[in-house]
Short mmCIF file of C-alpha atoms in Angstrom, two decimals:
data_model
loop_
_atom_site.label_atom_id
_atom_site.label_comp_id
_atom_site.label_asym_id
_atom_site.label_seq_id
_atom_site.Cartn_x
_atom_site.Cartn_y
_atom_site.Cartn_z
CA UNK A 1 128.80 112.37 140.62
CA UNK A 2 125.28 113.82 142.59
CA UNK A 3 122.26 112.07 142.07
CA UNK A 4 121.53 114.35 138.63
CA UNK A 5 124.48 113.38 136.84
CA UNK A 6 124.19 110.25 137.50
CA UNK A 7 120.37 109.97 136.85
CA UNK A 8 120.76 111.59 133.43
CA UNK A 9 123.77 108.95 132.58
CA UNK A 10 121.15 106.16 134.11
CA UNK A 11 118.64 107.56 131.27
CA UNK A 12 120.91 108.08 129.16
CA UNK A 13 122.71 104.45 128.76
CA UNK A 14 118.93 102.82 128.82
CA UNK A 15 117.57 105.44 125.65
CA UNK A 16 120.84 103.88 123.90
CA UNK A 17 119.96 100.66 124.94
CA UNK A 18 116.32 101.15 123.90
CA UNK A 19 117.47 102.59 121.07
CA UNK A 20 119.95 99.25 119.82
CA UNK A 21 117.61 96.87 120.67
CA UNK A 22 114.63 98.66 118.82
CA UNK A 23 116.98 98.56 115.73
CA UNK A 24 118.31 94.62 115.64
CA UNK A 25 115.18 94.22 116.41
CA UNK A 26 113.48 96.59 112.25
CA UNK A 27 117.06 94.06 111.44
CA UNK A 28 115.88 90.93 111.99
CA UNK A 29 111.88 91.59 111.07
CA UNK A 30 113.14 93.33 107.62
CA UNK A 31 116.09 90.55 107.12
CA UNK A 32 113.68 87.26 107.83
CA UNK A 33 111.98 86.89 105.02
CA UNK A 34 110.87 83.41 103.55
CA UNK A 35 112.21 81.99 99.94
CA UNK A 36 110.59 79.32 99.43
CA UNK A 37 106.74 80.31 99.49
CA UNK A 38 105.80 77.46 97.97
CA UNK A 39 102.47 77.84 95.11
CA UNK A 40 99.24 79.15 95.43
CA UNK A 41 98.12 75.98 93.06
CA UNK A 42 97.78 73.01 95.19
CA UNK A 43 98.27 70.15 92.08
CA UNK A 44 101.69 71.98 92.01
CA UNK A 45 102.67 69.80 95.08
CA UNK A 46 101.50 66.79 94.07
CA UNK A 47 104.81 64.78 93.38
CA UNK A 48 105.04 62.76 90.64
CA UNK A 49 104.60 59.28 90.61
CA UNK A 50 101.23 60.34 93.00
CA UNK A 51 98.24 59.34 91.75
CA UNK A 52 97.03 62.13 90.56
CA UNK A 53 93.16 61.64 91.26
CA UNK A 54 93.97 61.18 95.19
CA UNK A 55 95.87 64.26 94.54
CA UNK A 56 92.93 66.11 92.85
CA UNK A 57 90.75 64.85 95.34
CA UNK A 58 93.44 66.32 98.48
CA UNK A 59 93.50 69.85 96.82
CA UNK A 60 90.03 69.42 95.67
CA UNK A 61 89.55 69.17 99.41
CA UNK A 62 91.84 71.77 100.50
CA UNK A 63 89.07 74.39 98.22
CA UNK A 64 86.45 73.58 99.15
CA UNK A 65 87.95 73.97 103.37
CA UNK A 66 88.73 77.02 101.73
CA UNK A 67 85.21 78.45 100.28
CA UNK A 68 83.42 78.36 103.34
CA UNK A 69 85.58 80.18 105.20
CA UNK A 70 85.04 82.43 102.04
CA UNK A 71 80.48 81.71 102.97
CA UNK A 72 81.65 81.27 106.38
CA UNK A 73 79.83 78.23 107.01
CA UNK A 74 80.43 76.32 109.63
CA UNK A 75 78.37 73.19 108.18
CA UNK A 76 80.44 73.08 105.13
CA UNK A 77 83.82 74.26 107.15
CA UNK A 78 83.20 71.00 109.49
CA UNK A 79 82.66 68.89 107.30
CA UNK A 80 86.61 68.72 105.38
CA UNK A 81 87.35 67.16 108.85
CA UNK A 82 86.96 63.19 109.67
CA UNK A 83 84.53 62.40 112.81
CA UNK A 84 87.10 62.19 115.35
CA UNK A 85 89.68 65.04 113.05
CA UNK A 86 91.94 67.59 115.30
CA UNK A 87 92.87 70.75 115.07
CA UNK A 88 94.82 73.12 116.45
CA UNK A 89 95.81 76.44 116.93
CA UNK A 90 98.46 78.75 116.57
CA UNK A 91 97.13 80.28 119.35
CA UNK A 92 96.70 76.22 121.42
CA UNK A 93 93.31 75.82 121.33
CA UNK A 94 93.15 72.02 120.35
CA UNK A 95 88.97 71.09 119.01
CA UNK A 96 88.85 66.66 119.27
CA UNK A 97 85.25 66.23 116.33
CA UNK A 98 83.77 66.65 113.88
CA UNK A 99 81.90 69.03 116.71
CA UNK A 100 83.81 70.43 118.11
CA UNK A 101 85.67 72.29 114.69
CA UNK A 102 82.87 73.16 113.84
CA UNK A 103 80.91 74.81 116.49
CA UNK A 104 84.15 76.96 117.69
CA UNK A 105 84.18 77.70 113.65
CA UNK A 106 80.51 78.73 114.16
CA UNK A 107 81.43 81.25 116.77
CA UNK A 108 84.87 82.49 114.87
CA UNK A 109 82.57 83.02 111.72
CA UNK A 110 80.40 85.66 114.16
CA UNK A 111 82.79 87.50 115.97
CA UNK A 112 86.65 87.24 115.15
CA UNK A 113 87.01 86.19 111.61
CA UNK A 114 83.63 87.16 110.31
CA UNK A 115 83.82 88.39 106.39
CA UNK A 116 87.44 87.31 105.89
CA UNK A 117 89.11 85.00 103.97
CA UNK A 118 91.33 82.50 103.89
CA UNK A 119 95.30 82.35 101.54
CA UNK A 120 96.60 79.59 101.03
CA UNK A 121 100.77 77.99 99.68
CA UNK A 122 101.41 74.83 99.41
CA UNK A 123 104.71 73.87 99.30
CA UNK A 124 104.60 69.29 100.05
CA UNK A 125 102.00 67.07 99.27
CA UNK A 126 103.53 63.14 100.13
CA UNK A 127 101.03 59.99 100.08
CA UNK A 128 102.35 57.72 103.69
CA UNK A 129 100.22 54.63 101.61
CA UNK A 130 97.42 54.41 99.76
CA UNK A 131 95.17 56.21 102.32
CA UNK A 132 97.10 58.85 103.63
CA UNK A 133 98.52 62.14 102.47
CA UNK A 134 100.10 65.00 104.04
CA UNK A 135 100.37 69.10 102.98
CA UNK A 136 101.60 71.10 104.84
CA UNK A 137 101.41 75.17 103.29
CA UNK A 138 101.46 78.41 104.66
CA UNK A 139 98.50 80.69 104.38
CA UNK A 140 96.74 83.87 106.34
CA UNK A 141 93.05 84.63 107.09
CA UNK A 142 92.31 88.58 105.21
CA UNK A 143 89.76 90.91 104.08
CA UNK A 144 90.45 93.43 102.09
CA UNK A 145 93.60 92.81 99.43
CA UNK A 146 95.21 88.79 99.90
CA UNK A 147 98.62 88.61 100.79
CA UNK A 148 101.68 87.89 99.11
CA UNK A 149 102.63 84.50 99.77
CA UNK A 150 106.26 85.76 101.40
CA UNK A 151 103.80 87.37 103.40
CA UNK A 152 101.91 84.28 104.90
CA UNK A 153 102.39 83.93 108.38
CA UNK A 154 100.84 80.68 109.21
CA UNK A 155 102.64 77.52 108.62
CA UNK A 156 99.70 74.61 108.21
CA UNK A 157 100.39 71.55 108.34
CA UNK A 158 97.22 68.45 107.00
CA UNK A 159 97.34 65.27 107.94
CA UNK A 160 94.42 63.30 105.81
CA UNK A 161 92.80 60.06 104.61
CA UNK A 162 91.10 58.58 102.32
CA UNK A 163 87.20 58.70 104.68
CA UNK A 164 84.86 55.42 104.88
CA UNK A 165 83.10 56.83 102.34
CA UNK A 166 86.21 57.40 100.11
CA UNK A 167 86.14 60.57 100.32
CA UNK A 168 89.91 62.71 101.51
CA UNK A 169 89.17 64.40 104.53
CA UNK A 170 91.52 66.74 107.29
CA UNK A 171 92.11 63.98 110.08
CA UNK A 172 94.44 66.88 111.66
CA UNK A 173 95.32 70.40 111.40
CA UNK A 174 98.14 71.64 112.77
CA UNK A 175 98.33 75.96 112.27
CA UNK A 176 102.05 77.46 113.23
CA UNK A 177 102.74 81.11 113.43
CA UNK A 178 105.70 81.85 111.81
CA UNK A 179 107.88 83.70 114.65
CA UNK A 180 109.93 85.52 111.75
CA UNK A 181 112.10 87.61 114.18
CA UNK A 182 113.25 84.59 116.51
CA UNK A 183 113.67 82.59 113.38
CA UNK A 184 116.53 85.20 112.34
CA UNK A 185 118.02 85.82 115.78
CA UNK A 186 118.17 81.47 115.84
CA UNK A 187 119.32 80.98 111.54
CA UNK A 188 122.35 84.12 112.78
CA UNK A 189 122.98 82.71 115.79
CA UNK A 190 123.10 78.90 114.70
CA UNK A 191 123.77 79.09 111.22
CA UNK A 192 122.56 75.88 111.31
CA UNK A 193 120.15 75.71 111.86
CA UNK A 194 118.75 76.50 108.44
CA UNK A 195 116.37 74.81 106.31
CA UNK A 196 118.10 73.78 103.67
CA UNK A 197 115.71 75.54 101.10
CA UNK A 198 115.79 79.16 103.11
CA UNK A 199 119.82 79.63 103.08
#
């Protein structure tokens, strides 16, 4: 076999492998939708038997957070966090304290997310005693048309506490970018890892 033939065979093999990988990626991407999209209304996830007023106060905190983002108001955004609150972004940046969160968002509102809004859906609210709660949901920032709930690309966890003035504030926030193709691959490879709500 001459060199030219070997080179052509290698290129053809590489092309077939690349097309196969692209096809597999497209398959995983198009079959990786979520079933449990949550509710756009935070009050829908207030658990039965919980203090309704506290649940509504927690939802009002999230509404104020969303409103402050839409206005690009870093001070109002920061006020939704406790003085020692923490904020972890989906890229891994970790802010410590209200001042750090506020100033980080002041810069974001001037640059990267200027003019954007937040879209959110809520999955679950759990109270951990009378002064602490965990709220989980999905979210994204956007400009233009608001994304559908199934398109929200981040999973978010808010730990809220009743602050010293009685207001509910966010003590810790963690934002995770959903890796839909990797998630779908893991569910196909090991079906037992699929969350019950996604089966």
